[in-house]
Amino acid sequence: MRDPMVIANWKMYKTLSEAVEFFTHFPAEVGKVSDVETVICPPFISLADLSRLVKNTSLILGAQNMHWEKEGAYTGEISPLMLQELGVKYVIIGHSERRNFFGESDRVVRKKVDAAFKSGLFPILCIGENWDQFNNGETKKILQEQLSLALEQLSPNNKLVVAYEPVWAIGTGTPATGEVASGVAGYIRGLLRDLWGEVAENVRILYGGSVNPDNILEFTGKPDIDGALIGGSSLKEKFLAQMVRAVSK
Ligand code: 13P
């Protein structure tokens, strides 16, 4: 079945020393929780040090982005091969901040998802509508477009994780309601069923956008939502530990 997940997306927060400091207490705080996959996605430059610190803990490392080629003349980029060598398991692909600030298109997102599968990484594919689209009732249309383009002609693969992140809920303190998120997660699973058949039942679907210790169970308590992708509230050890414990049965 689908193991629940809590994923910390640290975005462009925490220097290397701050990231290392986080790891001095955090593994012990969540040490007893074994039924929630807890993934930390720090900035690239912290991955090498943290890959040593996560050994002998239950924590898992993820990256926030990657290039689709193994190597090449791509200044400033990081490849799947480089992530694999560090024991990184997950990689966030197509976050709305990548799409909006760095012009990442659905075509590029698809290449990255494909590259993740080919190199054995688990892609966390982010999809979500903006505020105008939400208000105009276009959520389903947008999600259908983003999902079908990202997975176009890719073989079913239960390594996929899909994160529903409504752009209007990210960093605003105004999350979607549990009802809305759960309805959308069910809709996404239906789209996956149409594309991939039974494999859809094994794909984890997460909610992200202003999740915090007080509201996380509104989302992760719902049938089609298998966990949360968390930005701001994941930066504090105490909050992240609270959220991991809350999701644990
Ligand atoms: P916040 O939790 O800060 O709203 O960010 C959500 C997010 O973008 C996670 O990827």
PDB file of C-alpha atoms and ligand atoms in Angstrom:
ATOM      1  CA  MET A   1       0.000   0.000   0.000  1.00  0.00           C
ATOM      2  CA  ARG A   2       0.966   3.640   0.134  1.00  0.00           C
ATOM      3  CA  ASP A   3       3.279   4.648   3.000  1.00  0.00           C
ATOM      4  CA  PRO A   4       2.519   8.136   4.315  1.00  0.00           C
ATOM      5  CA  MET A   5       5.108  10.823   3.692  1.00  0.00           C
ATOM      6  CA  VAL A   6       6.135  14.136   5.152  1.00  0.00           C
ATOM      7  CA  ILE A   7       8.443  16.113   2.888  1.00  0.00           C
ATOM      8  CA  ALA A   8      10.351  19.221   3.938  1.00  0.00           C
ATOM      9  CA  ASN A   9      11.099  21.554   1.045  1.00  0.00           C
ATOM     10  CA  TRP A  10      13.584  24.002   2.488  1.00  0.00           C
ATOM     11  CA  LYS A  11      13.659  26.092  -0.718  1.00  0.00           C
ATOM     12  CA  MET A  12      16.501  28.677  -0.551  1.00  0.00           C
ATOM     13  CA  TYR A  13      16.709  28.627   3.244  1.00  0.00           C
ATOM     14  CA  LYS A  14      19.461  27.406   5.578  1.00  0.00           C
ATOM     15  CA  THR A  15      23.190  27.684   4.978  1.00  0.00           C
ATOM     16  CA  LEU A  16      25.269  24.523   5.280  1.00  0.00           C
ATOM     17  CA  SER A  17      26.003  25.169   8.945  1.00  0.00           C
ATOM     18  CA  GLU A  18      22.326  25.815   9.675  1.00  0.00           C
ATOM     19  CA  ALA A  19      21.361  22.608   7.877  1.00  0.00           C
ATOM     20  CA  VAL A  20      23.939  20.619   9.861  1.00  0.00           C
ATOM     21  CA  GLU A  21      22.714  22.228  13.083  1.00  0.00           C
ATOM     22  CA  PHE A  22      19.162  21.080  12.299  1.00  0.00           C
ATOM     23  CA  PHE A  23      20.457  17.522  12.092  1.00  0.00           C
ATOM     24  CA  THR A  24      22.065  17.565  15.515  1.00  0.00           C
ATOM     25  CA  HIS A  25      18.710  17.052  17.263  1.00  0.00           C
ATOM     26  CA  PHE A  26      16.091  16.342  14.655  1.00  0.00           C
ATOM     27  CA  PRO A  27      16.826  12.617  13.952  1.00  0.00           C
ATOM     28  CA  ALA A  28      16.486  11.833  17.654  1.00  0.00           C
ATOM     29  CA  GLU A  29      13.212  13.789  17.847  1.00  0.00           C
ATOM     30  CA  VAL A  30      11.552  11.630  15.200  1.00  0.00           C
ATOM     31  CA  GLY A  31      13.605   8.495  15.867  1.00  0.00           C
ATOM     32  CA  LYS A  32      10.694   6.437  17.128  1.00  0.00           C
ATOM     33  CA  VAL A  33       8.487   7.124  14.128  1.00  0.00           C
ATOM     34  CA  SER A  34       8.946   4.350  11.603  1.00  0.00           C
ATOM     35  CA  ASP A  35       5.667   4.457   9.676  1.00  0.00           C
ATOM     36  CA  VAL A  36       6.107   7.878   8.025  1.00  0.00           C
ATOM     37  CA  GLU A  37       8.661   8.424   5.294  1.00  0.00           C
ATOM     38  CA  THR A  38      10.332  11.684   6.292  1.00  0.00           C
ATOM     39  CA  VAL A  39      12.193  13.383   3.467  1.00  0.00           C
ATOM     40  CA  ILE A  40      14.364  16.490   3.762  1.00  0.00           C
ATOM     41  CA  CYS A  41      15.044  18.512   0.603  1.00  0.00           C
ATOM     42  CA  PRO A  42      17.770  21.050   1.450  1.00  0.00           C
ATOM     43  CA  PRO A  43      19.578  23.350  -0.981  1.00  0.00           C
ATOM     44  CA  PHE A  44      22.030  21.390  -3.170  1.00  0.00           C
ATOM     45  CA  ILE A  45      25.147  22.516  -1.353  1.00  0.00           C
ATOM     46  CA  SER A  46      24.060  20.817   1.873  1.00  0.00           C
ATOM     47  CA  LEU A  47      23.316  17.427   0.326  1.00  0.00           C
ATOM     48  CA  ALA A  48      26.831  15.987   0.604  1.00  0.00           C
ATOM     49  CA  ASP A  49      27.211  16.707   4.330  1.00  0.00           C
ATOM     50  CA  LEU A  50      23.658  15.680   5.113  1.00  0.00           C
ATOM     51  CA  SER A  51      24.098  12.421   3.214  1.00  0.00           C
ATOM     52  CA  ARG A  52      26.593  11.430   5.921  1.00  0.00           C
ATOM     53  CA  LEU A  53      24.354  12.645   8.739  1.00  0.00           C
ATOM     54  CA  VAL A  54      21.255  10.737   7.600  1.00  0.00           C
ATOM     55  CA  LYS A  55      23.103   7.406   7.715  1.00  0.00           C
ATOM     56  CA  ASN A  56      21.774   5.304  10.614  1.00  0.00           C
ATOM     57  CA  THR A  57      18.684   7.510  10.890  1.00  0.00           C
ATOM     58  CA  SER A  58      15.217   6.990   9.429  1.00  0.00           C
ATOM     59  CA  LEU A  59      15.498  10.222   7.425  1.00  0.00           C
ATOM     60  CA  ILE A  60      15.684  10.341   3.649  1.00  0.00           C
ATOM     61  CA  LEU A  61      17.198  12.994   1.408  1.00  0.00           C
ATOM     62  CA  GLY A  62      15.559  14.663  -1.543  1.00  0.00           C
ATOM     63  CA  ALA A  63      16.669  17.371  -3.976  1.00  0.00           C
ATOM     64  CA  GLN A  64      14.638  20.407  -5.031  1.00  0.00           C
ATOM     65  CA  ASN A  65      15.394  20.179  -8.735  1.00  0.00           C
ATOM     66  CA  MET A  66      17.790  18.590 -11.238  1.00  0.00           C
ATOM     67  CA  HIS A  67      18.801  18.642 -14.891  1.00  0.00           C
ATOM     68  CA  TRP A  68      17.637  15.815 -17.150  1.00  0.00           C
ATOM     69  CA  GLU A  69      21.060  14.884 -18.565  1.00  0.00           C
ATOM     70  CA  LYS A  70      23.651  12.766 -16.737  1.00  0.00           C
ATOM     71  CA  GLU A  71      26.394  15.286 -17.490  1.00  0.00           C
ATOM     72  CA  GLY A  72      27.205  18.027 -20.002  1.00  0.00           C
ATOM     73  CA  ALA A  73      27.985  21.682 -20.612  1.00  0.00           C
ATOM     74  CA  TYR A  74      25.071  23.062 -18.550  1.00  0.00           C
ATOM     75  CA  THR A  75      26.519  25.761 -16.321  1.00  0.00           C
ATOM     76  CA  GLY A  76      24.965  25.890 -12.898  1.00  0.00           C
ATOM     77  CA  GLU A  77      23.053  22.620 -13.170  1.00  0.00           C
ATOM     78  CA  ILE A  78      23.079  19.386 -11.130  1.00  0.00           C
ATOM     79  CA  SER A  79      22.546  15.966 -12.690  1.00  0.00           C
ATOM     80  CA  PRO A  80      20.630  12.843 -11.601  1.00  0.00           C
ATOM     81  CA  LEU A  81      23.962  10.990 -11.424  1.00  0.00           C
ATOM     82  CA  MET A  82      25.341  13.498  -8.925  1.00  0.00           C
ATOM     83  CA  LEU A  83      22.258  13.120  -6.734  1.00  0.00           C
ATOM     84  CA  GLN A  84      22.346   9.349  -6.890  1.00  0.00           C
ATOM     85  CA  GLU A  85      25.944   9.220  -5.725  1.00  0.00           C
ATOM     86  CA  LEU A  86      24.891  11.016  -2.544  1.00  0.00           C
ATOM     87  CA  GLY A  87      22.097   8.555  -1.831  1.00  0.00           C
ATOM     88  CA  VAL A  88      19.372  11.072  -2.678  1.00  0.00           C
ATOM     89  CA  LYS A  89      16.106   9.187  -3.243  1.00  0.00           C
ATOM     90  CA  TYR A  90      13.528  11.843  -4.140  1.00  0.00           C
ATOM     91  CA  VAL A  91      13.641  14.886  -6.392  1.00  0.00           C
ATOM     92  CA  ILE A  92      11.051  17.667  -6.552  1.00  0.00           C
ATOM     93  CA  ILE A  93      10.169  18.398 -10.172  1.00  0.00           C
ATOM     94  CA  GLY A  94       8.153  21.270 -11.595  1.00  0.00           C
ATOM     95  CA  HIS A  95       7.593  23.215  -8.380  1.00  0.00           C
ATOM     96  CA  SER A  96       5.517  26.311  -9.173  1.00  0.00           C
ATOM     97  CA  GLU A  97       8.464  28.503  -8.132  1.00  0.00           C
ATOM     98  CA  ARG A  98      10.577  26.796 -10.819  1.00  0.00           C
ATOM     99  CA  ARG A  99       7.784  27.193 -13.342  1.00  0.00           C
ATOM    100  CA  ASN A 100       7.051  30.843 -12.483  1.00  0.00           C
ATOM    101  CA  PHE A 101      10.479  32.308 -11.680  1.00  0.00           C
ATOM    102  CA  PHE A 102      12.673  30.173 -13.941  1.00  0.00           C
ATOM    103  CA  GLY A 103      10.363  29.558 -16.872  1.00  0.00           C
ATOM    104  CA  GLU A 104      10.202  25.793 -16.537  1.00  0.00           C
ATOM    105  CA  SER A 105       7.721  24.503 -19.088  1.00  0.00           C
ATOM    106  CA  ASP A 106       5.652  21.313 -19.032  1.00  0.00           C
ATOM    107  CA  ARG A 107       8.019  19.975 -21.709  1.00  0.00           C
ATOM    108  CA  VAL A 108      11.023  20.454 -19.447  1.00  0.00           C
ATOM    109  CA  VAL A 109       9.125  19.006 -16.508  1.00  0.00           C
ATOM    110  CA  ARG A 110       8.404  15.886 -18.556  1.00  0.00           C
ATOM    111  CA  LYS A 111      12.083  15.468 -19.467  1.00  0.00           C
ATOM    112  CA  LYS A 112      13.005  15.691 -15.802  1.00  0.00           C
ATOM    113  CA  VAL A 113      10.377  13.177 -14.681  1.00  0.00           C
ATOM    114  CA  ASP A 114      11.592  10.804 -17.399  1.00  0.00           C
ATOM    115  CA  ALA A 115      15.223  11.298 -16.310  1.00  0.00           C
ATOM    116  CA  ALA A 116      14.287  10.639 -12.676  1.00  0.00           C
ATOM    117  CA  PHE A 117      12.650   7.315 -13.604  1.00  0.00           C
ATOM    118  CA  LYS A 118      15.577   6.328 -15.820  1.00  0.00           C
ATOM    119  CA  SER A 119      18.063   6.949 -13.028  1.00  0.00           C
ATOM    120  CA  GLY A 120      15.973   5.271 -10.325  1.00  0.00           C
ATOM    121  CA  LEU A 121      15.064   8.485  -8.505  1.00  0.00           C
ATOM    122  CA  PHE A 122      11.526   9.066  -7.232  1.00  0.00           C
ATOM    123  CA  PRO A 123      10.135  12.276  -8.794  1.00  0.00           C
ATOM    124  CA  ILE A 124       7.812  14.446  -6.709  1.00  0.00           C
ATOM    125  CA  LEU A 125       5.862  16.073  -9.527  1.00  0.00           C
ATOM    126  CA  CYS A 126       4.266  19.351  -8.448  1.00  0.00           C
ATOM    127  CA  ILE A 127       1.097  20.552 -10.111  1.00  0.00           C
ATOM    128  CA  GLY A 128      -1.337  23.278  -9.162  1.00  0.00           C
ATOM    129  CA  GLU A 129      -3.487  26.135 -10.366  1.00  0.00           C
ATOM    130  CA  ASN A 130      -3.092  29.843  -9.603  1.00  0.00           C
ATOM    131  CA  TRP A 131      -5.649  32.051  -7.871  1.00  0.00           C
ATOM    132  CA  ASP A 132      -7.415  33.279 -11.023  1.00  0.00           C
ATOM    133  CA  GLN A 133      -7.671  29.763 -12.370  1.00  0.00           C
ATOM    134  CA  PHE A 134      -9.057  28.564  -9.037  1.00  0.00           C
ATOM    135  CA  ASN A 135     -11.650  31.344  -8.999  1.00  0.00           C
ATOM    136  CA  ASN A 136     -12.641  30.708 -12.594  1.00  0.00           C
ATOM    137  CA  GLY A 137     -13.284  27.035 -11.843  1.00  0.00           C
ATOM    138  CA  GLU A 138     -10.366  25.943 -14.041  1.00  0.00           C
ATOM    139  CA  THR A 139      -8.542  23.813 -11.471  1.00  0.00           C
ATOM    140  CA  LYS A 140      -9.385  20.460 -13.064  1.00  0.00           C
ATOM    141  CA  LYS A 141      -8.514  21.632 -16.555  1.00  0.00           C
ATOM    142  CA  ILE A 142      -5.124  22.980 -15.441  1.00  0.00           C
ATOM    143  CA  LEU A 143      -4.243  19.876 -13.448  1.00  0.00           C
ATOM    144  CA  GLN A 144      -5.273  17.605 -16.289  1.00  0.00           C
ATOM    145  CA  GLU A 145      -3.021  19.555 -18.689  1.00  0.00           C
ATOM    146  CA  GLN A 146      -0.042  19.651 -16.336  1.00  0.00           C
ATOM    147  CA  LEU A 147      -0.296  15.980 -15.416  1.00  0.00           C
ATOM    148  CA  SER A 148      -0.842  14.634 -18.912  1.00  0.00           C
ATOM    149  CA  LEU A 149       2.020  16.706 -20.374  1.00  0.00           C
ATOM    150  CA  ALA A 150       4.398  15.737 -17.556  1.00  0.00           C
ATOM    151  CA  LEU A 151       3.674  12.031 -18.043  1.00  0.00           C
ATOM    152  CA  GLU A 152       3.193  11.990 -21.820  1.00  0.00           C
ATOM    153  CA  GLN A 153       4.285   8.616 -23.195  1.00  0.00           C
ATOM    154  CA  LEU A 154       5.980   7.589 -19.981  1.00  0.00           C
ATOM    155  CA  SER A 155       5.423   4.030 -18.794  1.00  0.00           C
ATOM    156  CA  PRO A 156       3.488   3.547 -15.557  1.00  0.00           C
ATOM    157  CA  ASN A 157       5.864   3.741 -12.630  1.00  0.00           C
ATOM    158  CA  ASN A 158       4.929   3.514  -8.985  1.00  0.00           C
ATOM    159  CA  LYS A 159       7.942   5.580  -8.004  1.00  0.00           C
ATOM    160  CA  LEU A 160       5.928   8.654  -8.974  1.00  0.00           C
ATOM    161  CA  VAL A 161       4.742  10.997  -6.237  1.00  0.00           C
ATOM    162  CA  VAL A 162       2.347  13.797  -7.224  1.00  0.00           C
ATOM    163  CA  ALA A 163       2.064  16.913  -5.071  1.00  0.00           C
ATOM    164  CA  TYR A 164      -1.020  19.066  -5.455  1.00  0.00           C
ATOM    165  CA  GLU A 165       0.203  22.537  -4.593  1.00  0.00           C
ATOM    166  CA  PRO A 166      -2.299  25.289  -5.378  1.00  0.00           C
ATOM    167  CA  VAL A 167      -0.090  28.293  -6.133  1.00  0.00           C
ATOM    168  CA  TRP A 168      -2.385  30.586  -4.142  1.00  0.00           C
ATOM    169  CA  ALA A 169      -1.840  28.523  -0.991  1.00  0.00           C
ATOM    170  CA  ILE A 170       1.970  28.478  -1.111  1.00  0.00           C
ATOM    171  CA  GLY A 171       3.545  30.690   1.521  1.00  0.00           C
ATOM    172  CA  THR A 172       0.350  32.679   2.006  1.00  0.00           C
ATOM    173  CA  GLY A 173      -0.907  31.252   5.297  1.00  0.00           C
ATOM    174  CA  THR A 174      -4.141  30.439   3.464  1.00  0.00           C
ATOM    175  CA  PRO A 175      -4.231  26.720   2.751  1.00  0.00           C
ATOM    176  CA  ALA A 176      -6.875  24.969   0.696  1.00  0.00           C
ATOM    177  CA  THR A 177      -9.536  23.390   2.865  1.00  0.00           C
ATOM    178  CA  GLY A 178      -9.240  19.681   3.589  1.00  0.00           C
ATOM    179  CA  GLU A 179     -12.402  19.176   1.520  1.00  0.00           C
ATOM    180  CA  VAL A 180     -11.020  20.949  -1.551  1.00  0.00           C
ATOM    181  CA  ALA A 181      -7.612  19.231  -1.305  1.00  0.00           C
ATOM    182  CA  SER A 182      -9.189  15.836  -0.859  1.00  0.00           C
ATOM    183  CA  GLY A 183     -11.541  16.332  -3.806  1.00  0.00           C
ATOM    184  CA  VAL A 184      -8.612  17.369  -5.982  1.00  0.00           C
ATOM    185  CA  ALA A 185      -6.467  14.433  -4.817  1.00  0.00           C
ATOM    186  CA  GLY A 186      -9.293  12.068  -5.768  1.00  0.00           C
ATOM    187  CA  TYR A 187      -9.546  13.768  -9.149  1.00  0.00           C
ATOM    188  CA  ILE A 188      -5.772  13.387  -9.697  1.00  0.00           C
ATOM    189  CA  ARG A 189      -5.958   9.689  -8.822  1.00  0.00           C
ATOM    190  CA  GLY A 190      -8.756   9.336 -11.372  1.00  0.00           C
ATOM    191  CA  LEU A 191      -6.567  10.981 -14.036  1.00  0.00           C
ATOM    192  CA  LEU A 192      -3.731   8.631 -13.130  1.00  0.00           C
ATOM    193  CA  ARG A 193      -6.083   5.647 -13.413  1.00  0.00           C
ATOM    194  CA  ASP A 194      -7.071   6.763 -16.916  1.00  0.00           C
ATOM    195  CA  LEU A 195      -3.399   7.105 -17.886  1.00  0.00           C
ATOM    196  CA  TRP A 196      -1.784   4.253 -15.993  1.00  0.00           C
ATOM    197  CA  GLY A 197      -4.488   1.847 -14.846  1.00  0.00           C
ATOM    198  CA  GLU A 198      -3.897  -0.006 -11.580  1.00  0.00           C
ATOM    199  CA  VAL A 199      -0.510   1.601 -10.947  1.00  0.00           C
ATOM    200  CA  ALA A 200      -2.478   4.706  -9.936  1.00  0.00           C
ATOM    201  CA  GLU A 201      -3.352   2.994  -6.654  1.00  0.00           C
ATOM    202  CA  ASN A 202       0.346   2.915  -5.706  1.00  0.00           C
ATOM    203  CA  VAL A 203       1.172   6.518  -6.613  1.00  0.00           C
ATOM    204  CA  ARG A 204       1.334   8.735  -3.579  1.00  0.00           C
ATOM    205  CA  ILE A 205      -0.516  12.034  -3.771  1.00  0.00           C
ATOM    206  CA  LEU A 206       0.454  14.842  -1.404  1.00  0.00           C
ATOM    207  CA  TYR A 207      -0.981  18.210  -0.529  1.00  0.00           C
ATOM    208  CA  GLY A 208       1.263  21.284  -0.186  1.00  0.00           C
ATOM    209  CA  GLY A 209       0.547  24.945   0.602  1.00  0.00           C
ATOM    210  CA  SER A 210       0.620  26.563   4.079  1.00  0.00           C
ATOM    211  CA  VAL A 211       0.660  23.235   5.920  1.00  0.00           C
ATOM    212  CA  ASN A 212       1.547  23.576   9.607  1.00  0.00           C
ATOM    213  CA  PRO A 213       1.335  21.502  12.800  1.00  0.00           C
ATOM    214  CA  ASP A 214      -2.204  22.743  13.481  1.00  0.00           C
ATOM    215  CA  ASN A 215      -3.716  21.871  10.124  1.00  0.00           C
ATOM    216  CA  ILE A 216      -1.702  18.912   8.776  1.00  0.00           C
ATOM    217  CA  LEU A 217      -4.244  16.291   9.815  1.00  0.00           C
ATOM    218  CA  GLU A 218      -6.989  18.089   7.928  1.00  0.00           C
ATOM    219  CA  PHE A 219      -5.132  16.961   4.819  1.00  0.00           C
ATOM    220  CA  THR A 220      -3.317  13.762   5.645  1.00  0.00           C
ATOM    221  CA  GLY A 221      -6.431  12.360   7.336  1.00  0.00           C
ATOM    222  CA  LYS A 222      -8.198  12.208   3.953  1.00  0.00           C
ATOM    223  CA  PRO A 223      -8.393   8.968   1.910  1.00  0.00           C
ATOM    224  CA  ASP A 224      -6.605  10.085  -1.275  1.00  0.00           C
ATOM    225  CA  ILE A 225      -3.980  12.279   0.417  1.00  0.00           C
ATOM    226  CA  ASP A 226      -0.875  10.319   1.374  1.00  0.00           C
ATOM    227  CA  GLY A 227       1.168  13.079   2.958  1.00  0.00           C
ATOM    228  CA  ALA A 228       2.283  16.686   2.834  1.00  0.00           C
ATOM    229  CA  LEU A 229       4.917  18.756   1.065  1.00  0.00           C
ATOM    230  CA  ILE A 230       5.857  21.505   3.478  1.00  0.00           C
ATOM    231  CA  GLY A 231       7.799  24.732   3.006  1.00  0.00           C
ATOM    232  CA  GLY A 232       7.954  27.367   5.754  1.00  0.00           C
ATOM    233  CA  SER A 233       6.844  25.189   8.695  1.00  0.00           C
ATOM    234  CA  SER A 234       9.439  22.540   7.882  1.00  0.00           C
ATOM    235  CA  LEU A 235      12.320  24.884   8.722  1.00  0.00           C
ATOM    236  CA  LYS A 236      11.839  24.579  12.468  1.00  0.00           C
ATOM    237  CA  GLU A 237      12.859  21.239  13.980  1.00  0.00           C
ATOM    238  CA  LYS A 238      10.097  21.376  16.531  1.00  0.00           C
ATOM    239  CA  PHE A 239       7.333  21.989  13.984  1.00  0.00           C
ATOM    240  CA  LEU A 240       8.580  19.367  11.545  1.00  0.00           C
ATOM    241  CA  ALA A 241       8.871  16.780  14.317  1.00  0.00           C
ATOM    242  CA  GLN A 242       5.328  17.615  15.464  1.00  0.00           C
ATOM    243  CA  MET A 243       4.015  17.129  11.951  1.00  0.00           C
ATOM    244  CA  VAL A 244       5.805  13.792  11.462  1.00  0.00           C
ATOM    245  CA  ARG A 245       4.438  12.540  14.785  1.00  0.00           C
ATOM    246  CA  ALA A 246       0.937  13.776  13.914  1.00  0.00           C
ATOM    247  CA  VAL A 247       0.913  11.790  10.664  1.00  0.00           C
ATOM    248  CA  SER A 248       2.223   8.657  12.412  1.00  0.00           C
ATOM    249  CA  LYS A 249      -0.566   6.249  13.395  1.00  0.00           C
TER     250      LYS A 249
HETATM  251  P1  13P B   1       4.626  26.626   2.305  1.00  0.00           P
HETATM  252  O1  13P B   1       4.439  25.413   3.200  1.00  0.00           O
HETATM  253  O2  13P B   1       5.644  27.589   2.837  1.00  0.00           O
HETATM  254  O3  13P B   1       3.319  27.237   1.945  1.00  0.00           O
HETATM  255  O4  13P B   1       5.266  26.090   0.931  1.00  0.00           O
HETATM  256  C1  13P B   1       4.678  25.012   0.293  1.00  0.00           C
HETATM  257  C2  13P B   1       5.583  24.542  -0.779  1.00  0.00           C
HETATM  258  O5  13P B   1       5.782  25.234  -1.766  1.00  0.00           O
HETATM  259  C3  13P B   1       6.248  23.253  -0.602  1.00  0.00           C
HETATM  260  O6  13P B   1       6.860  22.836  -1.763  1.00  0.00           O
END
